[in-house]
Tab-separated table of C-alpha atoms in Angstrom:
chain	number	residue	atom	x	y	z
A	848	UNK	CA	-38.054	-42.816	-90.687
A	849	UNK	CA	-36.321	-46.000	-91.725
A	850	UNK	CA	-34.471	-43.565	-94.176
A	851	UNK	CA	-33.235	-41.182	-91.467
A	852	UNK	CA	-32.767	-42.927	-88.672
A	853	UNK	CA	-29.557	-45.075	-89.683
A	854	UNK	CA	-28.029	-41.400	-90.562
A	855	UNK	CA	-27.604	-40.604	-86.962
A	856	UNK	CA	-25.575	-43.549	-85.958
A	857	UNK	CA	-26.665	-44.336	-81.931
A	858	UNK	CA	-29.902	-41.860	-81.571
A	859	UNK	CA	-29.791	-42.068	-78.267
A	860	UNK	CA	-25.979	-40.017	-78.215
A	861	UNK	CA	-27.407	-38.040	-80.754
A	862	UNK	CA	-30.361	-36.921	-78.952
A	863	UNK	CA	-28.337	-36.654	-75.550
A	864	UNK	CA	-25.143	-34.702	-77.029
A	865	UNK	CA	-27.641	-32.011	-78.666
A	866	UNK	CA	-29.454	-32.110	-75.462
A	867	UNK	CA	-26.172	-31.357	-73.392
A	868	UNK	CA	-24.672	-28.935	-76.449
A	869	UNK	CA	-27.864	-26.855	-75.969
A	870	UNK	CA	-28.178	-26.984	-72.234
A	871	UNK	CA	-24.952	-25.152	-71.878
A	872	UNK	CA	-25.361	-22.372	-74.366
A	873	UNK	CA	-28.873	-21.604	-73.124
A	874	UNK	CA	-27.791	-21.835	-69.897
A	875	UNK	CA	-25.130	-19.351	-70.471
A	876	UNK	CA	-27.038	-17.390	-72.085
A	877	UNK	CA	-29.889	-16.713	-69.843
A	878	UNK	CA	-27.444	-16.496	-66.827
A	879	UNK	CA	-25.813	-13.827	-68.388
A	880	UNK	CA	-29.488	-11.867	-68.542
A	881	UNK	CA	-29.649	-13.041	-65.361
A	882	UNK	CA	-26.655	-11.906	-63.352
A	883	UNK	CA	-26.615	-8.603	-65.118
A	884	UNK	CA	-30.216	-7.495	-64.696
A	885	UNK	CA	-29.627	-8.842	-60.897
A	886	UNK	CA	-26.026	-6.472	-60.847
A	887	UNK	CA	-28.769	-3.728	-62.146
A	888	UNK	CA	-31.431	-3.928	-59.761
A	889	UNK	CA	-33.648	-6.093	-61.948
A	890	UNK	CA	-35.143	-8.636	-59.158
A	891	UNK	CA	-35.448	-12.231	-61.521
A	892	UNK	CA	-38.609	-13.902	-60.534
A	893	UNK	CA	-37.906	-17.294	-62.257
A	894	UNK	CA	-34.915	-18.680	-64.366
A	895	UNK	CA	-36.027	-21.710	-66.136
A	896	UNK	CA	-33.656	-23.999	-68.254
A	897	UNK	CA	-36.009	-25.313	-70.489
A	898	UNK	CA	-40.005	-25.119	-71.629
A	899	UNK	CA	-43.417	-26.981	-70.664
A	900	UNK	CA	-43.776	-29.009	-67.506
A	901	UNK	CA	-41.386	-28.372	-64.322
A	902	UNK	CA	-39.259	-31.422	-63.165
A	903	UNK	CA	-37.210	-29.704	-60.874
A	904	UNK	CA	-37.373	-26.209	-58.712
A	905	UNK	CA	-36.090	-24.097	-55.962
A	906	UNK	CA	-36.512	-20.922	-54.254
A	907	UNK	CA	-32.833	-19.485	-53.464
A	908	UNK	CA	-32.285	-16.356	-50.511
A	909	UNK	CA	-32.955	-13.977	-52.843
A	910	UNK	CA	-36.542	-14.915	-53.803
A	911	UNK	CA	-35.508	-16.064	-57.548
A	912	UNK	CA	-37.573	-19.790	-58.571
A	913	UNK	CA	-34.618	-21.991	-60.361
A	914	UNK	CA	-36.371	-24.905	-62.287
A	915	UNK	CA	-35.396	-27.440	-64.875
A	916	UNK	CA	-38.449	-27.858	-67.437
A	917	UNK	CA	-39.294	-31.094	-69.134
A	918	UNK	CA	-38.420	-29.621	-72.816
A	919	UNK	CA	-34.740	-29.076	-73.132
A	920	UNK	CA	-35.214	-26.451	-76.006
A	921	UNK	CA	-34.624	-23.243	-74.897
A	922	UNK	CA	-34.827	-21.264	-71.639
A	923	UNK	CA	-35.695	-17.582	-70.406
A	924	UNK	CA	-35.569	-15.382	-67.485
A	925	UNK	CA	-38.731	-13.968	-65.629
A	926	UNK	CA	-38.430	-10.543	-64.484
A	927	UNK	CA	-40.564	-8.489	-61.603
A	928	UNK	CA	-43.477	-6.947	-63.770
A	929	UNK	CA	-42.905	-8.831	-67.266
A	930	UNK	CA	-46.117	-10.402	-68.047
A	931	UNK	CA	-44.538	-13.079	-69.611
A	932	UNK	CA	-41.344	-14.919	-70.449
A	933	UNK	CA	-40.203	-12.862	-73.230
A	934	UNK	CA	-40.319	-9.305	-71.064
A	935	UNK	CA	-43.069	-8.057	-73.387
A	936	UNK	CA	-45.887	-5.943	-71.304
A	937	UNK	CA	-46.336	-6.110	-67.905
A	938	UNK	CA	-46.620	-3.343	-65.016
A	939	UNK	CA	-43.966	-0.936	-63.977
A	940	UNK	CA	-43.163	1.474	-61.844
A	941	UNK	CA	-41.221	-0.111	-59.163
A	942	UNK	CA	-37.163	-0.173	-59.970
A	943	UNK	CA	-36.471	-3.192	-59.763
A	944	UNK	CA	-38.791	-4.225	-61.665
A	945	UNK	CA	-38.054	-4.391	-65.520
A	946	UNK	CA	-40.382	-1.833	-67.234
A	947	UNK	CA	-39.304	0.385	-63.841
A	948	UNK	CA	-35.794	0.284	-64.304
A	949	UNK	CA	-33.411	2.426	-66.017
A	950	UNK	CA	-32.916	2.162	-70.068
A	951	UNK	CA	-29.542	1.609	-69.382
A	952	UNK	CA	-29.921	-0.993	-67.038
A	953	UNK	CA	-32.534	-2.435	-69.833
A	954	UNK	CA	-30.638	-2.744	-71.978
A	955	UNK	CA	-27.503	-4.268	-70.082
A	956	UNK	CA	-29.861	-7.381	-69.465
A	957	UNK	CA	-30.795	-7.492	-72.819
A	958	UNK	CA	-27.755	-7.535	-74.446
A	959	UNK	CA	-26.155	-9.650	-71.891
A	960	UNK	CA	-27.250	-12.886	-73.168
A	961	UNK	CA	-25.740	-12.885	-76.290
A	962	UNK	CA	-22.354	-11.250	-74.687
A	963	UNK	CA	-22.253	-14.153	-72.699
A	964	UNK	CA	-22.374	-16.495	-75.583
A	965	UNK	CA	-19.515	-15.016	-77.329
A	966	UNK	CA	-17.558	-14.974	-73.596
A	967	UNK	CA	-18.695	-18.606	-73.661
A	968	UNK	CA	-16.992	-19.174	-77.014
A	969	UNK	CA	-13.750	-16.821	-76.456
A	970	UNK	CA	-13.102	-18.939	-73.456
A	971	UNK	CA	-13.476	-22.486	-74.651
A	972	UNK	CA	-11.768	-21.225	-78.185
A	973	UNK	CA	-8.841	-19.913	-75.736
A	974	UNK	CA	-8.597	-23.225	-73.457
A	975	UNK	CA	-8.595	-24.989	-76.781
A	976	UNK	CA	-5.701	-23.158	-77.932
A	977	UNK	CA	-3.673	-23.603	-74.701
A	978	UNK	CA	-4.373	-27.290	-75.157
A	979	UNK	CA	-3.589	-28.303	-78.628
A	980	UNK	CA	-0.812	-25.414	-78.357
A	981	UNK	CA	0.460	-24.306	-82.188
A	982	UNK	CA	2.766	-25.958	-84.415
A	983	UNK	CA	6.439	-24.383	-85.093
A	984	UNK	CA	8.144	-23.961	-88.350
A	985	UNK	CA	10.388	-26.832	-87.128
A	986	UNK	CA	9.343	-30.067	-88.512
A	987	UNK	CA	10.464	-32.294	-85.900
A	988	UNK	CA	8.180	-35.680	-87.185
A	989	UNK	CA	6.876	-36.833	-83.983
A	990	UNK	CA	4.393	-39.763	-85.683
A	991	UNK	CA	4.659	-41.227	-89.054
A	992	UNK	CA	0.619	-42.037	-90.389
A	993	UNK	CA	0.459	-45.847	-91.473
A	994	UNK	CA	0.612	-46.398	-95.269
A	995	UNK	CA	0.337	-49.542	-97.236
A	996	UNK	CA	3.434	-51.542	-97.583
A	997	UNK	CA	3.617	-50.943	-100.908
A	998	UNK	CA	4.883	-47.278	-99.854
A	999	UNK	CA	8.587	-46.621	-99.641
A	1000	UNK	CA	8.471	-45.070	-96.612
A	1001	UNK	CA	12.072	-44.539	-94.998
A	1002	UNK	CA	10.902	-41.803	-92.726
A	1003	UNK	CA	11.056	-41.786	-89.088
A	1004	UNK	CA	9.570	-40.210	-86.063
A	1005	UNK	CA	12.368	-37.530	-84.983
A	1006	UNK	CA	13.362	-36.403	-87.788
A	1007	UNK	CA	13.862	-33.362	-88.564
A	1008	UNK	CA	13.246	-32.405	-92.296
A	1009	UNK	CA	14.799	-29.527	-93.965
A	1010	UNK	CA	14.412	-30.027	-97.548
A	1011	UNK	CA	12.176	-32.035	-100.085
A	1012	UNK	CA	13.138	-32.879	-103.819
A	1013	UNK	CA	16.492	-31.033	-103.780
A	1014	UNK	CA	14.964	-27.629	-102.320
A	1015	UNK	CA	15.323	-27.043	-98.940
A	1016	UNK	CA	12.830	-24.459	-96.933
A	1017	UNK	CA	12.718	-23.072	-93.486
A	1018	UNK	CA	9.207	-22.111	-92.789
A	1019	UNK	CA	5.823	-24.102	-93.668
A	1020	UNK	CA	5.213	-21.084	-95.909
A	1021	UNK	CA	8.222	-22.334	-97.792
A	1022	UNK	CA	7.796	-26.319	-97.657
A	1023	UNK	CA	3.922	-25.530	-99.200
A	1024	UNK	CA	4.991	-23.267	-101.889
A	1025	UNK	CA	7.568	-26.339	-102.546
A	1026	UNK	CA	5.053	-28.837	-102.799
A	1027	UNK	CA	2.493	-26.614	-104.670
A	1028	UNK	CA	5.400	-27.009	-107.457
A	1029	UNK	CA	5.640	-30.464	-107.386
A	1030	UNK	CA	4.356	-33.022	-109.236
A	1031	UNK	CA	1.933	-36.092	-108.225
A	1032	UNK	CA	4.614	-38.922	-107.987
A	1033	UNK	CA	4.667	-42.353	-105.252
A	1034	UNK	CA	7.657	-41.195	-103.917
A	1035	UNK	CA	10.005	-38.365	-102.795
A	1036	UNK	CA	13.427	-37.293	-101.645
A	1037	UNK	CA	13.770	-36.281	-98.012
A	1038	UNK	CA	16.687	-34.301	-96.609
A	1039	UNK	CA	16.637	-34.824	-92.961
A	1040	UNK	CA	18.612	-34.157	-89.674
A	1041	UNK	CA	19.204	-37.611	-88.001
A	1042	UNK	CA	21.482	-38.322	-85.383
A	1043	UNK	CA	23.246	-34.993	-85.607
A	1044	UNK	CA	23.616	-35.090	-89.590
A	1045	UNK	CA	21.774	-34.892	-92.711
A	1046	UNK	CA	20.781	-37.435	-94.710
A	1047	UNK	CA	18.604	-38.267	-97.698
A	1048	UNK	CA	15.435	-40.531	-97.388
A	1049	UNK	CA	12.780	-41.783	-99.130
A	1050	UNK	CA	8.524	-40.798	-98.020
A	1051	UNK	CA	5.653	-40.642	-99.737
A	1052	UNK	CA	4.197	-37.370	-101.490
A	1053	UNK	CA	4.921	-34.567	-98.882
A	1054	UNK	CA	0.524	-33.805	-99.557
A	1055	UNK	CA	-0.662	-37.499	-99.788
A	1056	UNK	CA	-4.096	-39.016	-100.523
A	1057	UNK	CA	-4.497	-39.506	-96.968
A	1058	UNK	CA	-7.633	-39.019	-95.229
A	1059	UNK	CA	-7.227	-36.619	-92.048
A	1060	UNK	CA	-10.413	-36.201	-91.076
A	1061	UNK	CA	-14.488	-36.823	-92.563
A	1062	UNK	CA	-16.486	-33.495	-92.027
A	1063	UNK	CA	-20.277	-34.510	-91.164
A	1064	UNK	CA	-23.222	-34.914	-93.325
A	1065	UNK	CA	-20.593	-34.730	-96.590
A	1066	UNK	CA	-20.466	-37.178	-99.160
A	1067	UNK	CA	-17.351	-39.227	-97.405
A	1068	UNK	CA	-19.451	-39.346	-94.363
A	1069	UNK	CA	-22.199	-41.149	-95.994
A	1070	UNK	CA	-20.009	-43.456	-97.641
A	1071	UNK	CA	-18.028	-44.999	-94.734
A	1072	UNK	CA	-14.776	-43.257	-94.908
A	1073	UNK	CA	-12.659	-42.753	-92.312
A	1074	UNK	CA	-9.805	-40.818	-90.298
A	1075	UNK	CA	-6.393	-42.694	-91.651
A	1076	UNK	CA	-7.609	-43.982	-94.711
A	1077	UNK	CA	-5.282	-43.780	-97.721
A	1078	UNK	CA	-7.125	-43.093	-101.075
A	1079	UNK	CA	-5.035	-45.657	-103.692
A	1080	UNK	CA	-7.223	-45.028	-107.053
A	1081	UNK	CA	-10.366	-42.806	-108.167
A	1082	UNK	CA	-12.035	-43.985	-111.240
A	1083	UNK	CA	-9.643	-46.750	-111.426
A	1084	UNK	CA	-6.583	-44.439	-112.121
A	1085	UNK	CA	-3.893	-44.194	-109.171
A	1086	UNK	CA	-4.323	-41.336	-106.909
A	1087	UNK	CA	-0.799	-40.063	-104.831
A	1088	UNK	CA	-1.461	-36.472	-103.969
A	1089	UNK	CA	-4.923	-34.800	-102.244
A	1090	UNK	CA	-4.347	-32.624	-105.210
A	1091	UNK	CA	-5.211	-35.502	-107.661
A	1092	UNK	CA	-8.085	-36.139	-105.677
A	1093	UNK	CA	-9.295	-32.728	-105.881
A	1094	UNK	CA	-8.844	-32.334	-109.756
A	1095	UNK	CA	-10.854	-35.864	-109.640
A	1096	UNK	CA	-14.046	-34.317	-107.839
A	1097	UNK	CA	-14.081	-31.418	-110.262
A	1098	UNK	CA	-14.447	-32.983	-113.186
A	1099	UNK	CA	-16.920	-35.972	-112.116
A	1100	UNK	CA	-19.823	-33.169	-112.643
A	1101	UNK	CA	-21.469	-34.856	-109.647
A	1102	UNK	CA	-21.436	-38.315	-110.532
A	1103	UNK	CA	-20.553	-40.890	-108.692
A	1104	UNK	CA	-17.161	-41.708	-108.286
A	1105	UNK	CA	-15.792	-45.291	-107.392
A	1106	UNK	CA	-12.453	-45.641	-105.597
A	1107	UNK	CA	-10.254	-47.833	-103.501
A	1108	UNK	CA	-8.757	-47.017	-100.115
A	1109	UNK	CA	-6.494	-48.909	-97.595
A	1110	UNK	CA	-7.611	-49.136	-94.344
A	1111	UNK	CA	-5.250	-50.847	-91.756
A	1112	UNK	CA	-3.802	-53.366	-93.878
A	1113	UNK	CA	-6.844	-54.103	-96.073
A	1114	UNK	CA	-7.871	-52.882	-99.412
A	1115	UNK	CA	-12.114	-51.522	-99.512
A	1116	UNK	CA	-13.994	-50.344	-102.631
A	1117	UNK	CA	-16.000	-47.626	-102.136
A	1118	UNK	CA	-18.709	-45.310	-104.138
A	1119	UNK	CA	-18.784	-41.866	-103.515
A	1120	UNK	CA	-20.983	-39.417	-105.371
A	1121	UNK	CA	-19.339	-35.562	-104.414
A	1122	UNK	CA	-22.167	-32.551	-103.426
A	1123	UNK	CA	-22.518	-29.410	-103.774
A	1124	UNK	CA	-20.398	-27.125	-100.920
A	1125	UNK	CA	-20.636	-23.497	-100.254
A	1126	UNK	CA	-16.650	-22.729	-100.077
A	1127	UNK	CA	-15.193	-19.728	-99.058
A	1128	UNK	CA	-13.792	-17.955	-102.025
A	1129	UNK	CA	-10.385	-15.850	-102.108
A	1130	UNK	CA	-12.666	-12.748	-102.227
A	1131	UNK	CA	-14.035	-13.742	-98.812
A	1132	UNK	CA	-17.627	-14.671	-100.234
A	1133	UNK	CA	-19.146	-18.378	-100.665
A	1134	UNK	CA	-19.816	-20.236	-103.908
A	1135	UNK	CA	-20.753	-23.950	-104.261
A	1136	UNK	CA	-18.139	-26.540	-105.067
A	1137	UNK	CA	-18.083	-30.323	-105.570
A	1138	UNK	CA	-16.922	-32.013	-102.659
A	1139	UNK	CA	-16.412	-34.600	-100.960
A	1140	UNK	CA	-16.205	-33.424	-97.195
A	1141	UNK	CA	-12.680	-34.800	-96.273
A	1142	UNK	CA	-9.702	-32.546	-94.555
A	1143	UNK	CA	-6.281	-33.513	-95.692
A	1144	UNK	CA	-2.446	-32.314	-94.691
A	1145	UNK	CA	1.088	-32.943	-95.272
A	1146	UNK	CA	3.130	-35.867	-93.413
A	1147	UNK	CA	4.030	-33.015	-91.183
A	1148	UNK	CA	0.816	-32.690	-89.716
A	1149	UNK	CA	2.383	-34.060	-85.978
A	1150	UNK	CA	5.102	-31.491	-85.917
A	1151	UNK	CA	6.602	-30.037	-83.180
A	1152	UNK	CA	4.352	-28.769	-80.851
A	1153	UNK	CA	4.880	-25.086	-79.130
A	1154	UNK	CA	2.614	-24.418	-75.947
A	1155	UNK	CA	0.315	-21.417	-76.106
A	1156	UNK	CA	0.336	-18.736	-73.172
A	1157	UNK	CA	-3.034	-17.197	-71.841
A	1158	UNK	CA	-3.095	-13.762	-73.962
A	1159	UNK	CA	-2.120	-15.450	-76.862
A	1160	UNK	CA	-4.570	-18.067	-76.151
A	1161	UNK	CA	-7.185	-15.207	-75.669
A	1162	UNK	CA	-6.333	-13.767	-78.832
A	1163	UNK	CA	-6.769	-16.729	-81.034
A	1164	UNK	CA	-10.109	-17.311	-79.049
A	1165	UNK	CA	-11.235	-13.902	-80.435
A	1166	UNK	CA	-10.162	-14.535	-83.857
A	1167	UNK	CA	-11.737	-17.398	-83.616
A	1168	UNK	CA	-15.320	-15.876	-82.479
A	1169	UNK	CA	-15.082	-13.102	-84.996
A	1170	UNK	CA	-14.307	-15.680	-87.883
A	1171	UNK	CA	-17.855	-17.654	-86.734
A	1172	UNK	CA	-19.691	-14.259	-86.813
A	1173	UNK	CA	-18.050	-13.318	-90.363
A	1174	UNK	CA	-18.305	-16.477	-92.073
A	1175	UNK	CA	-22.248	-16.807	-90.751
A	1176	UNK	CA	-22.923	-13.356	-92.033
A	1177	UNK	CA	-21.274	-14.041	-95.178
A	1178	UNK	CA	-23.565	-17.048	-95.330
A	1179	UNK	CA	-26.508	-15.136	-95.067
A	1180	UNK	CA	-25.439	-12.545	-97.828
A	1181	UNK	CA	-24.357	-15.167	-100.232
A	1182	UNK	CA	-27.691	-17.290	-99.752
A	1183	UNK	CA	-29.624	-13.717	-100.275
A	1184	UNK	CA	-27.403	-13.071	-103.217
A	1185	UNK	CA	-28.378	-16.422	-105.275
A	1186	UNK	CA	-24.142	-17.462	-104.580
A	1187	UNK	CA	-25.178	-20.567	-102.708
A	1188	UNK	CA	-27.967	-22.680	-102.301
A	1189	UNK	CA	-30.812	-21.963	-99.393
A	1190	UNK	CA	-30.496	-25.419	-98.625
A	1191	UNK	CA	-27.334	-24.150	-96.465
A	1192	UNK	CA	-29.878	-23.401	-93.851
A	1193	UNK	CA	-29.326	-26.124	-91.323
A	1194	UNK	CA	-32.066	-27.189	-88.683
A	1195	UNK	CA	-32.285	-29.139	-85.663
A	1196	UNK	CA	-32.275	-32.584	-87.082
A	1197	UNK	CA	-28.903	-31.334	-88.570
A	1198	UNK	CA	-27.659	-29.628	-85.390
A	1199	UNK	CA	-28.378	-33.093	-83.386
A	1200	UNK	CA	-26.761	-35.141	-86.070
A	1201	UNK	CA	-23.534	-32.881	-85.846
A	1202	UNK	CA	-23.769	-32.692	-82.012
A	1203	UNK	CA	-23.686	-36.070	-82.203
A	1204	UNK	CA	-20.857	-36.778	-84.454
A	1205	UNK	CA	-18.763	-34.619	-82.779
A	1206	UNK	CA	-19.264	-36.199	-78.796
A	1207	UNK	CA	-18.296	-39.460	-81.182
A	1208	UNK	CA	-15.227	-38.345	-82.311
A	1209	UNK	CA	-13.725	-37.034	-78.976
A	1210	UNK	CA	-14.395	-34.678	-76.139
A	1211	UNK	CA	-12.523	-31.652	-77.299
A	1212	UNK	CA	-14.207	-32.014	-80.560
A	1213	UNK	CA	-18.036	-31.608	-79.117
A	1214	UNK	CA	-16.393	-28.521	-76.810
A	1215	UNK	CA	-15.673	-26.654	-79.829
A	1216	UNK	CA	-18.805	-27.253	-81.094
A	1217	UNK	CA	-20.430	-26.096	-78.344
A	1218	UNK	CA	-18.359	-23.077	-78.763
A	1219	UNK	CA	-19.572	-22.536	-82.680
A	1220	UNK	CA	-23.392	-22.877	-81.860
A	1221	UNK	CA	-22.352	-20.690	-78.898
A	1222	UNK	CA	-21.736	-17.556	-80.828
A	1223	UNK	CA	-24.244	-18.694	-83.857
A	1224	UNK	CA	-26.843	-18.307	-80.675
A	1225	UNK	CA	-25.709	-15.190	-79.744
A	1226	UNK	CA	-25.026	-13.881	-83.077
A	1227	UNK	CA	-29.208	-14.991	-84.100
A	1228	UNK	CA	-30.174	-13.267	-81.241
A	1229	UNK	CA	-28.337	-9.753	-82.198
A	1230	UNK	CA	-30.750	-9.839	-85.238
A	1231	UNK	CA	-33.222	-7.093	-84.947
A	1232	UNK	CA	-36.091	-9.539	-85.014
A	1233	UNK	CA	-38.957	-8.928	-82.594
A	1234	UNK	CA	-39.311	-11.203	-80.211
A	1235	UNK	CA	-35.099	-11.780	-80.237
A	1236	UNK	CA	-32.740	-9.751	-78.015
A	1237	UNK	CA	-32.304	-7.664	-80.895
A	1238	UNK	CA	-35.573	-6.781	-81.112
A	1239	UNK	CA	-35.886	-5.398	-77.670
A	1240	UNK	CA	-32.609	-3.535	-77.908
A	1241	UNK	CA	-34.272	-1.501	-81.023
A	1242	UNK	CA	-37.121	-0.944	-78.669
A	1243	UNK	CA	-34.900	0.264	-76.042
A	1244	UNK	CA	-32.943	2.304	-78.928
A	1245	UNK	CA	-36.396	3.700	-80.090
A	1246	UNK	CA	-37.138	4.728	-76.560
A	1247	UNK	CA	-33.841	6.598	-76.397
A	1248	UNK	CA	-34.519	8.627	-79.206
A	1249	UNK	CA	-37.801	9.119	-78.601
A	1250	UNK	CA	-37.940	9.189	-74.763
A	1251	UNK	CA	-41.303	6.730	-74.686
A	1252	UNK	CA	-41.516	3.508	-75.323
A	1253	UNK	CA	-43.364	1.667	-77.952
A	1254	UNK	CA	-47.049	1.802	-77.494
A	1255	UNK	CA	-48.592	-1.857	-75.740
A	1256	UNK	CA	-50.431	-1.912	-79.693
A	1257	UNK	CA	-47.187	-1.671	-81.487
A	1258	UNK	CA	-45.520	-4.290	-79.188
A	1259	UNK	CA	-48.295	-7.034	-79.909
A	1260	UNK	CA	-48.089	-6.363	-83.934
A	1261	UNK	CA	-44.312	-6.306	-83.704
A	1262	UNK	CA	-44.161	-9.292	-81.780
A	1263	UNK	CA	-46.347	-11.287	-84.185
A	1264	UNK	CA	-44.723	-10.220	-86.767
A	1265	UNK	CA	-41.597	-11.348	-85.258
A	1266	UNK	CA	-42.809	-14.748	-84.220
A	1267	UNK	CA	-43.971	-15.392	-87.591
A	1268	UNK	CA	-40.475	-14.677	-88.909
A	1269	UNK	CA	-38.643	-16.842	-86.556
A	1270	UNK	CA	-41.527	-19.734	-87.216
A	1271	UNK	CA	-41.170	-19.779	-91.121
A	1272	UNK	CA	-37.159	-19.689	-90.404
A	1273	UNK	CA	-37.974	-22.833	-88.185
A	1274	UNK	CA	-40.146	-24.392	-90.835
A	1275	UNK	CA	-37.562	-23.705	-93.578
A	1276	UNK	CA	-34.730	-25.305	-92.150
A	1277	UNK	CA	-36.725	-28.269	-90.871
A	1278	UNK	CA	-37.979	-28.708	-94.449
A	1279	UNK	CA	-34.220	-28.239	-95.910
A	1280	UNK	CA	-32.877	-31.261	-93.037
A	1281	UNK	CA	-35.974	-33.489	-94.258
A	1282	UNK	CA	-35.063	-32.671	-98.099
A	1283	UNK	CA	-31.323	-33.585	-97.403
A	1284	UNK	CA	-31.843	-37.037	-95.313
A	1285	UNK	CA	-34.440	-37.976	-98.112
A	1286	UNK	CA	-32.159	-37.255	-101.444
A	1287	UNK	CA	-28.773	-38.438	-99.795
């Protein structure tokens, strides 16, 4: 414990944020079995946020028990008849009961929950969206980062720059197919609009070794480094560009790698020893790279911001849902495939640590969060896993074809074969978040 527990930072924000991330999301998704087995006919005995003892409860006019349970890990939904939480057995007959109502209107509630995780997610992707709005091929500078003084930096917020090393360009598409041709250097020519006319300046490397943000449990996270920090040398040769950087991590073959970086006016050493990270690869699959877990940009990165309307806000909400679901499934395949490691398989010690970075580094940050885990929930529980929503719609999709349901027999050997999968998943990716905190 006196290994892990620095890792997390404050414990008690960790514990809390993954307490709050998962309150919403279950939440959400239980409503959503809720309110459409309720729009069915489906009469909801009890809706419980949580497992084990009940702190809280209340009776509302429709006869449904709301309580708050004392172990914030989950949730479910009671229905008439179900003879237990998970809507497994129980008498029928009556049609508002669950077993007595419709297959259609079975289903619905089923398959409700995780369509109200993805709604959950397509909402808060959207409002994200509309707030950050989406930057313009105009690169109006509107803040310059802070660099050492040894910099020539002649840049200025308000400008507006057109061309870099000679070549000018019109679109980002253009200005990154510049830079991608240029070489690592301290300095570079800027042509800029400035008062009305254009004029030649002097900046850094359009794609410096600047720090734009420290993804958690990487390699730069464990060492210290920071938002804003400028990377001066790696393996005591100067570093300019991200690029160098990049080329550095590749060859170190995973061993450590020391470096200095400037960090509002003062100069740090740091160690840093790159890991393995599954990377998405131009073929859409995942193989593991060396990295070292840090986002970088150009100096255009505050550019002129254009605001974001609802549909297209809406739009890029779906996109982003649907790239969570792909990118997860691709996971799965590649880990299945030998690609990557299974040590990708993330548990709840790593979900608190994240939740917990991410209500550190700023509100909007934990939301979309939330709004990942969001459709990862709903995605897990599509999986046709007894005992998941998946599961039962299979059932329900046997009982269609069929025209009976699955035999009371069937149900109890499906089920415990189903909690037996979801158990050793549990175990697995425990065991992979104790193996991580104990080798890094």
């Amino acid at each position: 414990m006196t290994q892990i527990l620095p890792t997390f930072g404050n414990v008690g924000l960790t514990v809390l944020a993954l307490i709050v991330a998962l309150s919403i999301i279950v939440a959400v998704h239980e409503y959503g079995h809720y309110i459409v087995g309720r729009w069915s006919g489906i009469h909801a005995e009890t809706f419980s946020l949580g497992f084990g003892p009940v702190i809280w409860s209340g009776v509302d006019r429709r006869g449904t028990k709301w309580q708050i349970s004392a172990l914030p890990l989950g949730g479910y939904v009671k229905f008439l008849g179900d003879a237990n939480a998970a809507s497994v057995g129980g008498t029928g007959g009556a049609r508002n009961t669950m077993l007595g109502a419709p297959l259609w209107a079975r289903a619905a509630t089923v398959a409700a929950g995780p369509v109200f995780n993805f709604i959950l997610s397509l909402v808060v992707f959207a409002g994200l969206a509309m707030w950050y709005g989406k930057v313009t091929d105009k690169m109006v500078i509107s803040s310059i980062p802070a660099f050492p003084d040894s910099f020539v930096q002649e840049l200025q917020p308000g400008d507006e720059v057109i061309g870099i090393d000679g070549q000018r360009f019109a679109t980002t598409g253009e200005l990154n197919a510049i830079v991608d041709t240029l070489s690592s250097q301290p300095a570079v020519d800027y042509l800029v609009i400035r008062d009305g006319g254009e004029t030649t300046v002097r900046g850094p490397y359009p794609a410096p070794a600047l720090v734009r943000g420290v993804n958690p449990r990487t390699a730069a996270s464990a060492a210290g480094l920071v938002e804003g920090d400028v990377v001066l040398t790696m393996n005591g040769s100067p570093v300019y560009a991200f690029s160098d950087m990049i080329k550095v991590v590749a060859a170190s073959d995973g061993a450590e790698i020391p470096m200095t970086v400037w960090r509002n006016g003062t100069i740090r050493d740091f160690a840093i020893t790159p890991r393995p990270t599954a990377v998405q690869q131009d073929d859409g699959g995942l193989a593991e790279e060396l990295k070292l877990g840090i986002g970088g940009g150009n100096l255009f990165f505050d550019v002129e911001i254009q605001p974001v309307g609802p549909f297209e806000a809406l739009w890029s909400g779906a996109k982003s849902v649907w790239y969570v679901i792909s990118s997860s499934l691709t996971g799965i395949y590649s880990i299945l495939a030998g690609k990557i490691s299974p040590s990708n398989v993330n548990g709840p010690i790593a979900m608190a640590q994240i939740s917990g970075q991410m209500a550190t580094t700023g509100l909007a940050d934990f939301i979309g969060w939330v709004a990942i885990l969001s459709t990862a929930v709903g995605l897990l529980n599509l999986f046709p896993i007894p005992v998941l929503d998946g599961g039962h719609l299979v059932f329900h999709a046997y009982e269609a074809v069929t025209g009976r349901q699955p035999s009371d027999g069937a149900l109890r050997v499906l089920m415990a074969i189903g909690l037996g999968l979801i158990g050793t998943l549990m175990i697995f990716a425990l065991s992979n978040d104790l193996w991580y905190f104990f080798k890094y």
